PDB file of C-alpha atoms and ligand atoms in Angstrom:
ATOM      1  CA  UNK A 898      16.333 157.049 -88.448  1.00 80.00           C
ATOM      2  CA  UNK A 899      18.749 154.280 -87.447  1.00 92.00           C
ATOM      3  CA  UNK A 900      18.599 150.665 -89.021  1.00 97.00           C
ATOM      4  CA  UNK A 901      17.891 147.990 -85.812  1.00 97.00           C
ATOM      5  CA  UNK A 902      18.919 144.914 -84.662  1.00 98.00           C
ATOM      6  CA  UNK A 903      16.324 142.796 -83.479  1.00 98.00           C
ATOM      7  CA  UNK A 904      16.023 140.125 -80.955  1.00 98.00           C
ATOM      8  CA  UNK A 905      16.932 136.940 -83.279  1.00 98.00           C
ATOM      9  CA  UNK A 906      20.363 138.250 -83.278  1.00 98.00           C
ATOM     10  CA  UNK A 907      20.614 136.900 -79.720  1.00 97.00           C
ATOM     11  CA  UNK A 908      22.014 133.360 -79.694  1.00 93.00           C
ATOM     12  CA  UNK A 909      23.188 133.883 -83.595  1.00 96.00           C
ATOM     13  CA  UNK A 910      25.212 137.065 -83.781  1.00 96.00           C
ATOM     14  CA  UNK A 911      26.356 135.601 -87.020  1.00 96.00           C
ATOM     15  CA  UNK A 912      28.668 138.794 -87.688  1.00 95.00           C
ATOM     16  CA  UNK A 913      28.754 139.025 -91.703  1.00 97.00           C
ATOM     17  CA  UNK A 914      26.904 142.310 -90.789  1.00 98.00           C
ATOM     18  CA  UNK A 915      29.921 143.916 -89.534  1.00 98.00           C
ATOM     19  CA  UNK A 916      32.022 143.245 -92.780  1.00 97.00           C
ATOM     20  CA  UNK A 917      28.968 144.694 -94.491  1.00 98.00           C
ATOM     21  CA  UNK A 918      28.865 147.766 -92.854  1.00 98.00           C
ATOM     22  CA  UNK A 919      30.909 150.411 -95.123  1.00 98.00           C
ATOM     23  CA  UNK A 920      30.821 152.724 -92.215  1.00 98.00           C
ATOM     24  CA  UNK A 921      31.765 150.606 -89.436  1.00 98.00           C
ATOM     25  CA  UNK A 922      28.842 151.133 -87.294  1.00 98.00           C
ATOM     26  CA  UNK A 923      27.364 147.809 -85.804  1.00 98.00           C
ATOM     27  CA  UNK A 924      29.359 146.457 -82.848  1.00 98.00           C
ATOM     28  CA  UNK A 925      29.448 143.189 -81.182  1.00 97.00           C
ATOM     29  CA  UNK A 926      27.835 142.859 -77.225  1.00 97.00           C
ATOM     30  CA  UNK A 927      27.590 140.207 -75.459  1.00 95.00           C
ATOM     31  CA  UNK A 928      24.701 139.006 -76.736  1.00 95.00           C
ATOM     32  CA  UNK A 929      23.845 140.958 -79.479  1.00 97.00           C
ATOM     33  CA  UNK A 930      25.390 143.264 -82.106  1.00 98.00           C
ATOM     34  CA  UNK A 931      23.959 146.630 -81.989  1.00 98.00           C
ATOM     35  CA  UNK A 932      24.256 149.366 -84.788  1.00 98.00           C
ATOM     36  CA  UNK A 933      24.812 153.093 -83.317  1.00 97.00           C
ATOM     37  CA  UNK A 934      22.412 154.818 -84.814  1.00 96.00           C
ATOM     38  CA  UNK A 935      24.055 158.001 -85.103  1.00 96.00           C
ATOM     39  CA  UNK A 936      26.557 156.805 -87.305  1.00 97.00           C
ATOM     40  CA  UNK A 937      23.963 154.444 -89.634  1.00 97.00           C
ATOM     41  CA  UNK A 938      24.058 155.646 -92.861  1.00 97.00           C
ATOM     42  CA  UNK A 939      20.485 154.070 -93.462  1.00 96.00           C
ATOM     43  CA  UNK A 940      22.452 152.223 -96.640  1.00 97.00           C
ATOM     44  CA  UNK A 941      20.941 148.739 -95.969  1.00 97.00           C
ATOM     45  CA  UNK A 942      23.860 146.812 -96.777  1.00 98.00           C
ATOM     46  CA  UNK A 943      23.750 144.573 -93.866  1.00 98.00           C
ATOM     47  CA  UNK A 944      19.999 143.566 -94.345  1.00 97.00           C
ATOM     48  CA  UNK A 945      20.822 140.536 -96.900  1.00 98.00           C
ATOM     49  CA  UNK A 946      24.056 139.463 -94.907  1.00 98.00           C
ATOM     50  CA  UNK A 947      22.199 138.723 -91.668  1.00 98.00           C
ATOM     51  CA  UNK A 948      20.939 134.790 -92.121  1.00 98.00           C
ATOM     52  CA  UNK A 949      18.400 135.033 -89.524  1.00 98.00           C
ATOM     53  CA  UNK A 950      16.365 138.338 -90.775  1.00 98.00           C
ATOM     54  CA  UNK A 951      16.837 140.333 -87.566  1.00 98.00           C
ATOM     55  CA  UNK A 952      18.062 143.544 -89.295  1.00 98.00           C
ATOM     56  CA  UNK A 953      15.130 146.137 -89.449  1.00 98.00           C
ATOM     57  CA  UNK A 954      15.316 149.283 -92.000  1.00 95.00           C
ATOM     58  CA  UNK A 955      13.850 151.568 -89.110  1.00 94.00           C
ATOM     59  CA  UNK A 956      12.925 152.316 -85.253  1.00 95.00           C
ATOM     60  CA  UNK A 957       9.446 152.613 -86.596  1.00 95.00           C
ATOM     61  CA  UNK A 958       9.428 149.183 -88.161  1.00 96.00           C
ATOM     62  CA  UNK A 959      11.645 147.152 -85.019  1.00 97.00           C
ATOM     63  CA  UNK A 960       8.940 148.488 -83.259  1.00 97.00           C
ATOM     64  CA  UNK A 961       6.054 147.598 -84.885  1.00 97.00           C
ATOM     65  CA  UNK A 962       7.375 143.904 -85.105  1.00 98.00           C
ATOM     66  CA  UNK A 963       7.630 143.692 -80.948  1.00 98.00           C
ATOM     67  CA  UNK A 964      11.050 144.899 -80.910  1.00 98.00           C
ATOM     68  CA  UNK A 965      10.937 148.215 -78.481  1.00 97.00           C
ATOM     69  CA  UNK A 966      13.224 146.387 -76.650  1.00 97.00           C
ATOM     70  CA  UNK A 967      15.654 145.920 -78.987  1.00 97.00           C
ATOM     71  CA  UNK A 968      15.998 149.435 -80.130  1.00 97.00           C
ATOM     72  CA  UNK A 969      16.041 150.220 -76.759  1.00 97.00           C
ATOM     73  CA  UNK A 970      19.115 148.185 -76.631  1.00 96.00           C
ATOM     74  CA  UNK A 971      20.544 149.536 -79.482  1.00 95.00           C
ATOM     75  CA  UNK A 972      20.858 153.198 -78.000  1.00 96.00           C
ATOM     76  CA  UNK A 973      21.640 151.792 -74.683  1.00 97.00           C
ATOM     77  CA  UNK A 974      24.953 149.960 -76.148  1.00 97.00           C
ATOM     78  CA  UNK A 975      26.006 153.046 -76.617  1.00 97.00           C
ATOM     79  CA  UNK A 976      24.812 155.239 -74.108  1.00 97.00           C
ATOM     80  CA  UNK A 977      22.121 157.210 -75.961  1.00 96.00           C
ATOM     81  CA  UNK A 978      18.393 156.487 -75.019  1.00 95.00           C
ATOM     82  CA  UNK A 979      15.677 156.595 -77.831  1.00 94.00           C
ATOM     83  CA  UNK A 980      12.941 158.816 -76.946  1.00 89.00           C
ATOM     84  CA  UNK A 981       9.195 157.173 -77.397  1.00 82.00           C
TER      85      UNK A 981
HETATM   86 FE1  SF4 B1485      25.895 149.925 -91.570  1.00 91.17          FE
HETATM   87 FE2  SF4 B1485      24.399 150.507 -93.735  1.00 91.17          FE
HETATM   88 FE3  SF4 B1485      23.572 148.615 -91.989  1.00 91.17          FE
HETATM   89 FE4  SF4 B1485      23.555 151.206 -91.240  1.00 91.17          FE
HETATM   90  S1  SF4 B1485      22.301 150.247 -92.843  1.00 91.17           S
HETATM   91  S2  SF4 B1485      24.285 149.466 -90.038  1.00 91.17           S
HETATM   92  S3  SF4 B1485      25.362 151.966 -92.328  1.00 91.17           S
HETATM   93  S4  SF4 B1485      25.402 148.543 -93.300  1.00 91.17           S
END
């Protein structure tokens, strides 16, 4: 289980997430951040931090909101592919 960065990040990508992040594990893209969820510690620290709510506390949950795409994009940032 990875925490997931949803689609409202696009067009915000605030970053107080990053400095949250006592692992260093969510990196900025172009037009998103994306956290790599095999280094997630599932600690929710960055959940608060984001202004815009687009931090979601599982695949399961991202996904459940609309936001396949999203995790999707997570893995993809950094070259792993999340199995359906
Ligand atoms: Fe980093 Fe914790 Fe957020 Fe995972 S849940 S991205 S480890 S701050």
């Amino acid at each position: 289980m990875s925490y997931i960065i949803g689609s409202k990040c696009i067009g915000t990508k605030d970053g107080a997430c990053i400095l949250a992040c006592p692992v260093d594990c969510i990196h900025e893209g172009e037009e998103s951040m994306y956290i790599d969820p095999e280094t997630c510690i599932d600690c929710g620290a960055c959940v608060p931090e984001c202004p815009v709510d687009a931090i979601f506390d599982s695949e399961e949950d991202a996904i459940e909101a609309g936001e396949l795409e999203a995790v999707k994009n997570n893995y993809k940032f950094f070259g792993l592919k999340y199995e359906e």
